[in-house]
Structures are given as C-alpha cells and as structure tokens.
Coordinates of C-alpha atoms and ligand atoms in Angstrom, one line a residue:
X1 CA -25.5 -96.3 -20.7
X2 CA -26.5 -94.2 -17.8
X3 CA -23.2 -92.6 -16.0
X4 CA -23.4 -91.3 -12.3
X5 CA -23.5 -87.6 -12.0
X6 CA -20.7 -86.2 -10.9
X7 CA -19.6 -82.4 -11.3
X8 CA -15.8 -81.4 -12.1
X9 CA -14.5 -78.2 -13.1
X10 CA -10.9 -76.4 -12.6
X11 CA -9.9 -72.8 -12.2
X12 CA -6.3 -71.5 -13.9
X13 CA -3.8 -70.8 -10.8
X14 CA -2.9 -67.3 -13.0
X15 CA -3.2 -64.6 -10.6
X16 CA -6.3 -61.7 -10.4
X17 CA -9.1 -63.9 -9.1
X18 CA -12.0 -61.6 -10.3
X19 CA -15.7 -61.3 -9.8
X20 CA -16.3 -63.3 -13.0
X21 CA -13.9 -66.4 -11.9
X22 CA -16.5 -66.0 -9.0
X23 CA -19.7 -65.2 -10.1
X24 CA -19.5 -67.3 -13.8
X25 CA -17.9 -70.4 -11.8
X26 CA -17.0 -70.8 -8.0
X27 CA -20.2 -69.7 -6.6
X28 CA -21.8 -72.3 -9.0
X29 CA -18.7 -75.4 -7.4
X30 CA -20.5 -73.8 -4.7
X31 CA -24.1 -74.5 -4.9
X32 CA -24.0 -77.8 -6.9
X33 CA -22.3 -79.4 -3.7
X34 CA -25.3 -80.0 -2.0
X35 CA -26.8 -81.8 -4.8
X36 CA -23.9 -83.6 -6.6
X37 CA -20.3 -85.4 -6.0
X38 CA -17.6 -82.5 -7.1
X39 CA -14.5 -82.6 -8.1
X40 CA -12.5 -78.7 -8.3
X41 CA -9.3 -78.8 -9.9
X42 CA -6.8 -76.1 -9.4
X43 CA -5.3 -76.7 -13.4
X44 CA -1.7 -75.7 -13.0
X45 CA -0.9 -77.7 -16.1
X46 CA -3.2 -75.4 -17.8
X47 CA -1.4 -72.5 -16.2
X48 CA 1.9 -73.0 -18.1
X49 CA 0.5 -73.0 -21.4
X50 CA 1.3 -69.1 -21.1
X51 CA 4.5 -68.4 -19.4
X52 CA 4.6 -68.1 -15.5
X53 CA 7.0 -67.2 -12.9
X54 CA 7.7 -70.4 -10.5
X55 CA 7.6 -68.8 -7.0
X56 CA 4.5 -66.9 -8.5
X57 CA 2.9 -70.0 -9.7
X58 CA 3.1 -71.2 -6.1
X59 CA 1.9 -68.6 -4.8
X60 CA -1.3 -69.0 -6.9
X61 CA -1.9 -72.6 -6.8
X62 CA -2.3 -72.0 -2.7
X63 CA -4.4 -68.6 -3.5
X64 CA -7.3 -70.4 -5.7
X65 CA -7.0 -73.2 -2.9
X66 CA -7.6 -70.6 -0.7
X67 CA -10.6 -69.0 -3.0
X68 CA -12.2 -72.7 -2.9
X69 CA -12.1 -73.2 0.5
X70 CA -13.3 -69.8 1.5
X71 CA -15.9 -69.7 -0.9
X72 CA -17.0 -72.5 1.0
X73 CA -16.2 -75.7 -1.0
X74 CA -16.1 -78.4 1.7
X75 CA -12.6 -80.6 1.3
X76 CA -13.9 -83.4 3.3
X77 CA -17.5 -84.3 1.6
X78 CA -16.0 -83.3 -2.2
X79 CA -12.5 -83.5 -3.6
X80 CA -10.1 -80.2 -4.1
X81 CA -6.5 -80.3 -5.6
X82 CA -4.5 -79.4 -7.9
X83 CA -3.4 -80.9 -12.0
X84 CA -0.2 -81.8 -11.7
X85 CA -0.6 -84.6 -8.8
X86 CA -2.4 -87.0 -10.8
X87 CA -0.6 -87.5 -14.0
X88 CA -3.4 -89.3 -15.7
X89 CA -4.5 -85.8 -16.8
X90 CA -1.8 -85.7 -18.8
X91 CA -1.4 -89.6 -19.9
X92 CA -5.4 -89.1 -20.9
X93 CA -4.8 -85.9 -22.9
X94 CA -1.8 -87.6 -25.1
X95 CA -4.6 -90.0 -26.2
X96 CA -7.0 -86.9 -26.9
X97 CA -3.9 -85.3 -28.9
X98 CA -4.4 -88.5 -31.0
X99 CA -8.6 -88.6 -31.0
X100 CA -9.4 -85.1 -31.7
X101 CA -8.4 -83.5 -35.5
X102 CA -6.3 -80.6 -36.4
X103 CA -9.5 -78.8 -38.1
X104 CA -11.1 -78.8 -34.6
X105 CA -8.6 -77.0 -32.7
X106 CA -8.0 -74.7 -35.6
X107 CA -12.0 -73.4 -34.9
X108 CA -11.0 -72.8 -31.0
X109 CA -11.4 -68.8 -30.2
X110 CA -9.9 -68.7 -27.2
X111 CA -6.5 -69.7 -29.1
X112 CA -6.9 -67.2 -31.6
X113 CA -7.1 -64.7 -29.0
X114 CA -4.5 -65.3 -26.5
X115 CA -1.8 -66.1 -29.7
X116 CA -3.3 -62.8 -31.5
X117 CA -0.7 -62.2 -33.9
X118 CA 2.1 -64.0 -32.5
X119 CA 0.5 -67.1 -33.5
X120 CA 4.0 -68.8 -34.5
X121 CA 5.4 -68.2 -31.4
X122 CA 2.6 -69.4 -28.7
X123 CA 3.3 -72.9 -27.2
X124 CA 2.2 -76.2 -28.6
X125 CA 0.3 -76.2 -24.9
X126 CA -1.6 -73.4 -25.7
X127 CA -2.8 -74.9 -29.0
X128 CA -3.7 -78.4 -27.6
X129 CA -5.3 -76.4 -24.0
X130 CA -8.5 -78.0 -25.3
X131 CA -7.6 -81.1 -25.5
X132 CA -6.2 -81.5 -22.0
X133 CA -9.4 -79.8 -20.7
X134 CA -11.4 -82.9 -22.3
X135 CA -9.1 -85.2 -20.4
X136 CA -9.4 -83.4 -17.3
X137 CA -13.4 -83.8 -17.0
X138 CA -13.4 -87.4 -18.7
X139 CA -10.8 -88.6 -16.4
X140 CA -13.2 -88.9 -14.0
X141 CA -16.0 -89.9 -16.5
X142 CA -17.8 -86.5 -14.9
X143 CA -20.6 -85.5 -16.3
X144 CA -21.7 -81.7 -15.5
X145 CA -19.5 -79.1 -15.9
X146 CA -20.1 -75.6 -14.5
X147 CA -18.2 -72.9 -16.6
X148 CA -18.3 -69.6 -17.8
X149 CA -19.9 -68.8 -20.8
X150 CA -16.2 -68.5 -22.5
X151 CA -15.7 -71.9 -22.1
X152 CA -18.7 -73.2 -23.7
X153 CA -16.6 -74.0 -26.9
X154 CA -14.1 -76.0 -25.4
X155 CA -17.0 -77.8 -23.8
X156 CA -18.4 -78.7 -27.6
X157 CA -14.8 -80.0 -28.0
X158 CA -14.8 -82.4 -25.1
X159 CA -17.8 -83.5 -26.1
X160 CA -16.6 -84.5 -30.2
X161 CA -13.5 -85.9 -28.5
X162 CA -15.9 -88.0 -26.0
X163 CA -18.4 -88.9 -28.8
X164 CA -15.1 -89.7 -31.2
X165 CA -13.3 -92.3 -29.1
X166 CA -16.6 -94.0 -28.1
X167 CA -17.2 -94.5 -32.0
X168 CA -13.4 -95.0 -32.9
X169 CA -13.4 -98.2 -30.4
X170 CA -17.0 -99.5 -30.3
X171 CA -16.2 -102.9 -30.5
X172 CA -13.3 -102.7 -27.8
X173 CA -15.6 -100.7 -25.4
X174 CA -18.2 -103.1 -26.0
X175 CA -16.3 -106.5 -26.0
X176 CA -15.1 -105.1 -22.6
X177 CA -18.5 -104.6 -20.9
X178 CA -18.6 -100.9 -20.8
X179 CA -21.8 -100.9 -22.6
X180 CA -21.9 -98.9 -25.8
X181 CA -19.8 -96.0 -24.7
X182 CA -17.1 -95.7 -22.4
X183 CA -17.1 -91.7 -22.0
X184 CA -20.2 -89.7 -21.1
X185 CA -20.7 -86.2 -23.0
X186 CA -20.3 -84.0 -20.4
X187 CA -22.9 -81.2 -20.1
X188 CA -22.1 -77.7 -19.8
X189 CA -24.0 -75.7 -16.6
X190 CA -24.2 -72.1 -17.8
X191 CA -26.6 -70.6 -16.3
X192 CA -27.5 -67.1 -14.3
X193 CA -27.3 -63.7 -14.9
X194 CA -23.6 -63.5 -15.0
X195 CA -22.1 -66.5 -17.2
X196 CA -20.3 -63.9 -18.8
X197 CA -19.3 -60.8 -16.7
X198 CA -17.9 -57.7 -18.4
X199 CA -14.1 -55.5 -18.0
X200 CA -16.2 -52.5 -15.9
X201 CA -14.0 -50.3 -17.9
X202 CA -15.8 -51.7 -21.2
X203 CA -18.9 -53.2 -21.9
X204 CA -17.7 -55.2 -25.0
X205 CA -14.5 -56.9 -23.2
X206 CA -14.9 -59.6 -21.0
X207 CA -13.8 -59.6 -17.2
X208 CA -10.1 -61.0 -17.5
X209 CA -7.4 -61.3 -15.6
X210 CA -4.8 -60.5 -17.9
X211 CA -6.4 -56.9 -18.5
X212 CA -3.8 -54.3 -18.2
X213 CA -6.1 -52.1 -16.0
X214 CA -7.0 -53.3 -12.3
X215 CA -10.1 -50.9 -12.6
X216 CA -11.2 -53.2 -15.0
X217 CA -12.1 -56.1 -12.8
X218 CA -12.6 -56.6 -9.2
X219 CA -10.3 -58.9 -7.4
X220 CA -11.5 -61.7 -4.8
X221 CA -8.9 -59.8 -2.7
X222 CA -9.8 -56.1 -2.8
X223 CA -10.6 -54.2 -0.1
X224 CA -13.8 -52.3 0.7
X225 CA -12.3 -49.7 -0.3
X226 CA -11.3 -50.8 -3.5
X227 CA -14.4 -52.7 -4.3
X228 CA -16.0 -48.9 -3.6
X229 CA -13.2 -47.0 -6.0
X230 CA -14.0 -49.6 -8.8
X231 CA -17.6 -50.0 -8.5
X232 CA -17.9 -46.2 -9.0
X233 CA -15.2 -45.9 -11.5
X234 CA -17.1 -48.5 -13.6
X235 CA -18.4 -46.8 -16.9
X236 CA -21.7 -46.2 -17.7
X237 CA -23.8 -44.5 -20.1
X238 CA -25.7 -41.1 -19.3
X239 CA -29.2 -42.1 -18.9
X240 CA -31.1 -43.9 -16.1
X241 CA -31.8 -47.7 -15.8
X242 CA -35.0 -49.2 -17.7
X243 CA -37.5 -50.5 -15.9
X244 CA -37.3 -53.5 -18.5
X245 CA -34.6 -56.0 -19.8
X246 CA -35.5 -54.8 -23.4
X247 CA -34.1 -51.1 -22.4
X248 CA -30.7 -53.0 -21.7
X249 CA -30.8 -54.1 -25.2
X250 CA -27.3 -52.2 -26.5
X251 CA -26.3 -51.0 -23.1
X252 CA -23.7 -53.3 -22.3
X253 CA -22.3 -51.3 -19.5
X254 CA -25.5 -51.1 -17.8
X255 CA -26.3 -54.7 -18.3
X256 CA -22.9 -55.7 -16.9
X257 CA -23.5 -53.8 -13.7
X258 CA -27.9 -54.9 -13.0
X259 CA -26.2 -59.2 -14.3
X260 CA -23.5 -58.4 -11.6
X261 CA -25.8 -57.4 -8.8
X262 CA -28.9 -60.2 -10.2
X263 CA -26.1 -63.1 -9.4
X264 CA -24.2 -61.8 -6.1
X265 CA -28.1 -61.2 -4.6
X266 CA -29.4 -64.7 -5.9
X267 CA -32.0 -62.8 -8.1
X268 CA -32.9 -62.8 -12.1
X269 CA -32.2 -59.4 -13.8
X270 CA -36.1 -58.2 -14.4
X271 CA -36.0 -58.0 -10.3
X272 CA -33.0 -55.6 -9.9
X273 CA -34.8 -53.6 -12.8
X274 CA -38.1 -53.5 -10.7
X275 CA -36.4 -51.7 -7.6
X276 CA -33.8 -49.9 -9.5
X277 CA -36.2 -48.9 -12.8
X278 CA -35.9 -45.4 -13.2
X279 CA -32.8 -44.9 -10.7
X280 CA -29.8 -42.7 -11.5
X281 CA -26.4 -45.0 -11.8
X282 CA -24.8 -43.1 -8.8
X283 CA -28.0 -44.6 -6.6
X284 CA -27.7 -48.4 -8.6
X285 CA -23.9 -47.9 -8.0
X286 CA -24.1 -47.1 -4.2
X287 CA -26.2 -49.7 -3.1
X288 CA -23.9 -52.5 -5.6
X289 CA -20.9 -51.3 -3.6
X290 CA -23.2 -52.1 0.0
X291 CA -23.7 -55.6 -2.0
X292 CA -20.1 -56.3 -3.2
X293 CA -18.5 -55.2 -0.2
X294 CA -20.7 -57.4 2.0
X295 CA -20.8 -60.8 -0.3
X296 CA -16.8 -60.3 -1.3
X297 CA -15.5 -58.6 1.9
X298 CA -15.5 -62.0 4.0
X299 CA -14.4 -64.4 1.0
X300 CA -11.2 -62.0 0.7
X301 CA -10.5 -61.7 4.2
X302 CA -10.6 -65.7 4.6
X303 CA -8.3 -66.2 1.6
X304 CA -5.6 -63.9 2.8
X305 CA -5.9 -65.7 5.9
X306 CA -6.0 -69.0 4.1
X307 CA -2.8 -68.5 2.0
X308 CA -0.6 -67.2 5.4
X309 CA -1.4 -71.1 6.4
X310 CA 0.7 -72.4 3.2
X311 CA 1.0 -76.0 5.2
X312 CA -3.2 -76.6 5.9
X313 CA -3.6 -75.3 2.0
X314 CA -0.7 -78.0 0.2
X315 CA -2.5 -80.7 2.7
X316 CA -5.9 -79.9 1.3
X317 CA -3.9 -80.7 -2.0
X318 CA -2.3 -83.6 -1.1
X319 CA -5.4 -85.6 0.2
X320 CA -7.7 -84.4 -2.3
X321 CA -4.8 -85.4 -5.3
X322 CA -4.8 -88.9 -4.0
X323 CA -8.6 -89.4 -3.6
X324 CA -8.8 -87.9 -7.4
X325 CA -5.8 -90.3 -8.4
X326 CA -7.9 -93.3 -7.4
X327 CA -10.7 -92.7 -9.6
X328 CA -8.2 -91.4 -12.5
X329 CA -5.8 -94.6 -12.3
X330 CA -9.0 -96.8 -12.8
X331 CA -10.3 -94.7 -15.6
X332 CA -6.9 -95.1 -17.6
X333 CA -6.7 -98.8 -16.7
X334 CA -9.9 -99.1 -18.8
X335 CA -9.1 -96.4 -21.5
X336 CA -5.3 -98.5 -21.9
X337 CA -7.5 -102.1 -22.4
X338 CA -10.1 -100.6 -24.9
X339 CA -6.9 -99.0 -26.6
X340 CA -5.0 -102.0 -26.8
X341 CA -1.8 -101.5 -25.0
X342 CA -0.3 -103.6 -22.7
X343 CA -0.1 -103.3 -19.3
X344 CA 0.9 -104.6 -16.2
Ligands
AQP401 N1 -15.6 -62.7 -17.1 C1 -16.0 -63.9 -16.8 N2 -17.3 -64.1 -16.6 C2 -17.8 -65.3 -16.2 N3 -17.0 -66.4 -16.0 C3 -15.7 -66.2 -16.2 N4 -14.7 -67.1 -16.1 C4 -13.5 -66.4 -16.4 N5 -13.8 -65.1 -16.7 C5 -15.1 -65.0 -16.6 C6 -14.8 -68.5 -15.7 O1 -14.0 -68.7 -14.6 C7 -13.5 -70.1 -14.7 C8 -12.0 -70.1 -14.5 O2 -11.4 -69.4 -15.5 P1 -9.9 -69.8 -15.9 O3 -9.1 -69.8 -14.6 O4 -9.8 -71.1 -16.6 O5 -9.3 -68.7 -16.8 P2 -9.9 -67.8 -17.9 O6 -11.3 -68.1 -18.4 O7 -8.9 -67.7 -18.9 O8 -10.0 -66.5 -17.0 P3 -9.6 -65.1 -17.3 O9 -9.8 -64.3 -16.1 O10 -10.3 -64.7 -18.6 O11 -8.1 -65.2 -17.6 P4 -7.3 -64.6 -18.8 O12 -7.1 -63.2 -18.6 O13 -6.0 -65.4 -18.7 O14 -8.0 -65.0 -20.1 C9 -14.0 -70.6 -16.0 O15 -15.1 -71.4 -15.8 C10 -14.3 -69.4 -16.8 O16 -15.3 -69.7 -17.8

C-alpha cells in the first residue's frame, strides 16, 4: 500500500538547545516544510525518562516551542505541540511494549550509554524510550523522519516494530481493508554535512546537552559573544586545513568545525575546503564565528523573545495538540479493531 508522505519528528524539552539539535534536526523540520505535511513534537514524555525538575520542564517545553517557531516552522500550514496532549502516544506505545522483543531493546546504544553503569537503577522509561518513539511517528502513520545520525538505531527499531505488527495481524489488517499493512516503515532523512556534530572540546564526543562543559557546545541562546569565546576555544590540531576531504580523514576536530560551517552556509564540505585549503585555524575560525554569529544570532534573539510571551507559546500548543489528536484518535481506532478489543 502506498501511504501519504507526511514528515514527523520531536525534539527532548531537556534544556541546552545546541548547534547539533539545530543543524542535525530543526533546520531539516525546517526545509522539508515546503515540500511535505509536518508534524514537530516537543516529546516531554520522553523528557522524563531521566529525571527533571517540574518548573524547569516548563520552562523547556515553551523554550523548544520557541526554537520551532523562530527557526521558522510555520504553526498554521504544519502542526507543532507538545507529547503529553495527545495521550494516544502513550496508549500506542503500551501496544509497542507488547510488539517489540526484549532482545531488541537490549541492542539499543543510546540506553547503554545514558544508564552507563547504573544500569539497575535507570527507569523502566528509559529502557522502553524506543518503543514510545515508534508510537510517536506511527501514530500518525508518518512516513519520513528527519533525525540526527544518533537516532538512526532507534529508527531500525520503529521500523521491526512497524514491520512486526503488520505481520503479527495480517489477516486482521487485511479483513479490515487496510490493505496488506497497516503501518508504513518510516524512512530516516539523514543527510548533510552535520548529521552528527561533535563536543568542540573533543572530536570523538558527540555535541550533547548533558555535557558538563558549556564550551563544549554552542547553545541556540548564546550571545555573539559567546558564540565568538566558543568558536575560538574549540580544539584543534596544529596543522593547516587540507585542501581535500581525504586530509580530514583522522582529524575529527577539524572535520567537526569545516561539517559545522558546510551545513549553516548550505554547502557540501569539499567547498569549504576549496576556499579555506591551506588556511590557518585562527583564519577558518574567524570567519565561522562571522557565520555563527550571523545564522544563530537572530534565532536566539527571537526565542528569548518568544519564551517572555509564555501565553502565544502554550496556544501554539494547544491548537497544534488538538489538530495532532485528530489524526491520532483515528489511528488508534484502527490499531484497537485490528487488535481486537472492544470499543465503543
Ligand atoms: N550532536 C548532534 N548532532 C546532530 N544531531 C543531533 N541531535 C542531537 N544531538 C545531535 C539531534 O537532535 C534531535 C533532538 O534530539 P533530542 O532532543 O531527542 O535529544 P538527544 O539526541 O538526546 O540530544 P542530546 O543533546 O544529545 O541530549 P543528551 O545530552 O540528553 O543526550 C534528534 O534528531 C537528534 O538526533
């Protein structure tokens, strides 16, 4: 069965918006809504999987509202709002919890490295995270996903959990009209010279809000200043930049910094090397911060703005939630008939 493209895709209301929440996914939300229907989740229910402060979880919800909408998501044409007001998100993920296998979740990175060693004491949540993710795009039946390269995993999942239920109830899905499968396998869209932007303080770690260091990333919120202080901070390695990708080849920090400036100036990496082949970092660095500083600077001033207006940002919200319950409530209808329970 052919489905009808539609993009979804949610960003974790956790504090530190960085360059590679923008660059690996909201610039993409960004682009794609001139060709596709969109749906951007803020995914508070994803948030509390790892502990967080209630007036601070507020506060973040509105702040990746804000990102959106200065970033320049329209509200109107596409859908924005937040997890936890449409509770078929959850509903759909209890029947994941019950599609996808133990053995599949035990292969998840991303779990392995936010429990680290305190494995017996991170939340069930944490451990099932994938599962709601699958029920957060297929809610909607979407069927493009742009993500950052760290997420491509929990993509694969989404897709065995898609491909699992279609085969687990064939013969309901088919005896109900829904041709032979009820849940497309949504694509990943990972693509550009910055999927998978780097800490600036090491080439090896990736870009993360959690990082101890504010040096390490830079912040949708910084100021010129800072953006300037961090971009020439960032380390680097002693020689000059190749004039060819294959001289980036085992210099991650240098790669970081050309992929960083490639995706904020709309260009591939071999381009940056042409002009800056040959250059000394200071040079490369001073003309990213010129870059940054112009791109960033306006998205940061609008989303301070934004979040003073806490009562435009929850409205955004509230229309958005009950445009994406629509399509949810119909989707769980289906998924309740083809699982056999009763309903009224
Ligand atoms: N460094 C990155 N480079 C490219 N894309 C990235 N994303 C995150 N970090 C990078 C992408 O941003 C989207 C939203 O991410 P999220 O809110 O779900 O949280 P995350 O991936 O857990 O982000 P962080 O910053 O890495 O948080 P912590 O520190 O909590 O682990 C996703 O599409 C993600 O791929």
């Amino acid at each position: 069965m052919a489905f009808k493209p539609l993009v979804f895709s949610g960003v974790q209301p956790t504090g530190n918006l960085h360059l590679g929440n923008y660059l690996g996914a909201i610039k993409k939300f960004v682009e794609l809504q001139n060709s596709h229907d969109c749906i951007y989740c803020v995914v508070d229910l994803h948030a509390i999987t790892v502990w967080q402060d209630p007036a601070e979880l507020t506060r973040n919800i509105r702040e990746v509202t804000a990102a959106f909408l200065a970033c320049g998501i329209d509200p109107k044409k596409h859908i924005i709002f937040n997890q936890s007001q449409v509770a078929e998100h959850a509903e759909l993920a209890w029947i994941f919890n019950c599609v996808a296998r133990l053995g599949w979740l035990n292969r998840m990175t991303q779990f392995k490295e936010k429990a680290g060693k305190d494995r017996e004491n991170a939340s069930v949540g944490l451990y099932a995270y994938p599962n709601l993710m699958a029920a957060d795009i297929l809610v909607y039946r979407a069927t493009h996903v742009p993500v950052g390269e760290d997420q491509k995993q929990h993509l694969e999942l989404s897709r065995d959990i898609a491909q699992k239920f279609n085969s687990d109830f064939k013969e309901s899905i088919e005896s109900r009209g829904f041709g032979e499968a009820f849940f497309p396998l949504p694509e990943p869209l990972i693509q550009g010279p910055a999927t998978r932007v780097m800490s600036l303080r090491d080439g090896s770690k990736k870009m993360s809000k959690s990082d101890a260091s504010d040096y390490s990333r830079i912040n949708l919120t910084d100021d010129s200043d800072t953006i300037a202080q961090k971009v020439r901070k960032a380390k680097t390695d002693a020689e000059p930049l190749p004039s060819e990708q294959k001289g980036l080849e085992a210099r991650p920090e240098a790669d970081n910094l050309i992929g960083i400036y490639a995706a904020l100036n709309d260009v591939n990496k071999a381009d940056v090397l042409k002009e800056f082949g040959g250059a000394q970092f200071s040079a490369f660095k001073g003309s990213l911060v010129d870059l940054a500083v112009a791109k960033l600077g306006p998205i940061g001033a609008e989303m301070k703005r934004m979040v003073g207006d806490a009562a435009y940002i929850d409205g955004v919200l509230a229309d958005g939630s009950s445009r994406a319950q629509i399509i949810a409530a119909e989707t769980m209808k289906a998924v309740k008939d083809i699982v056999g329970f009763v309903r009224r």
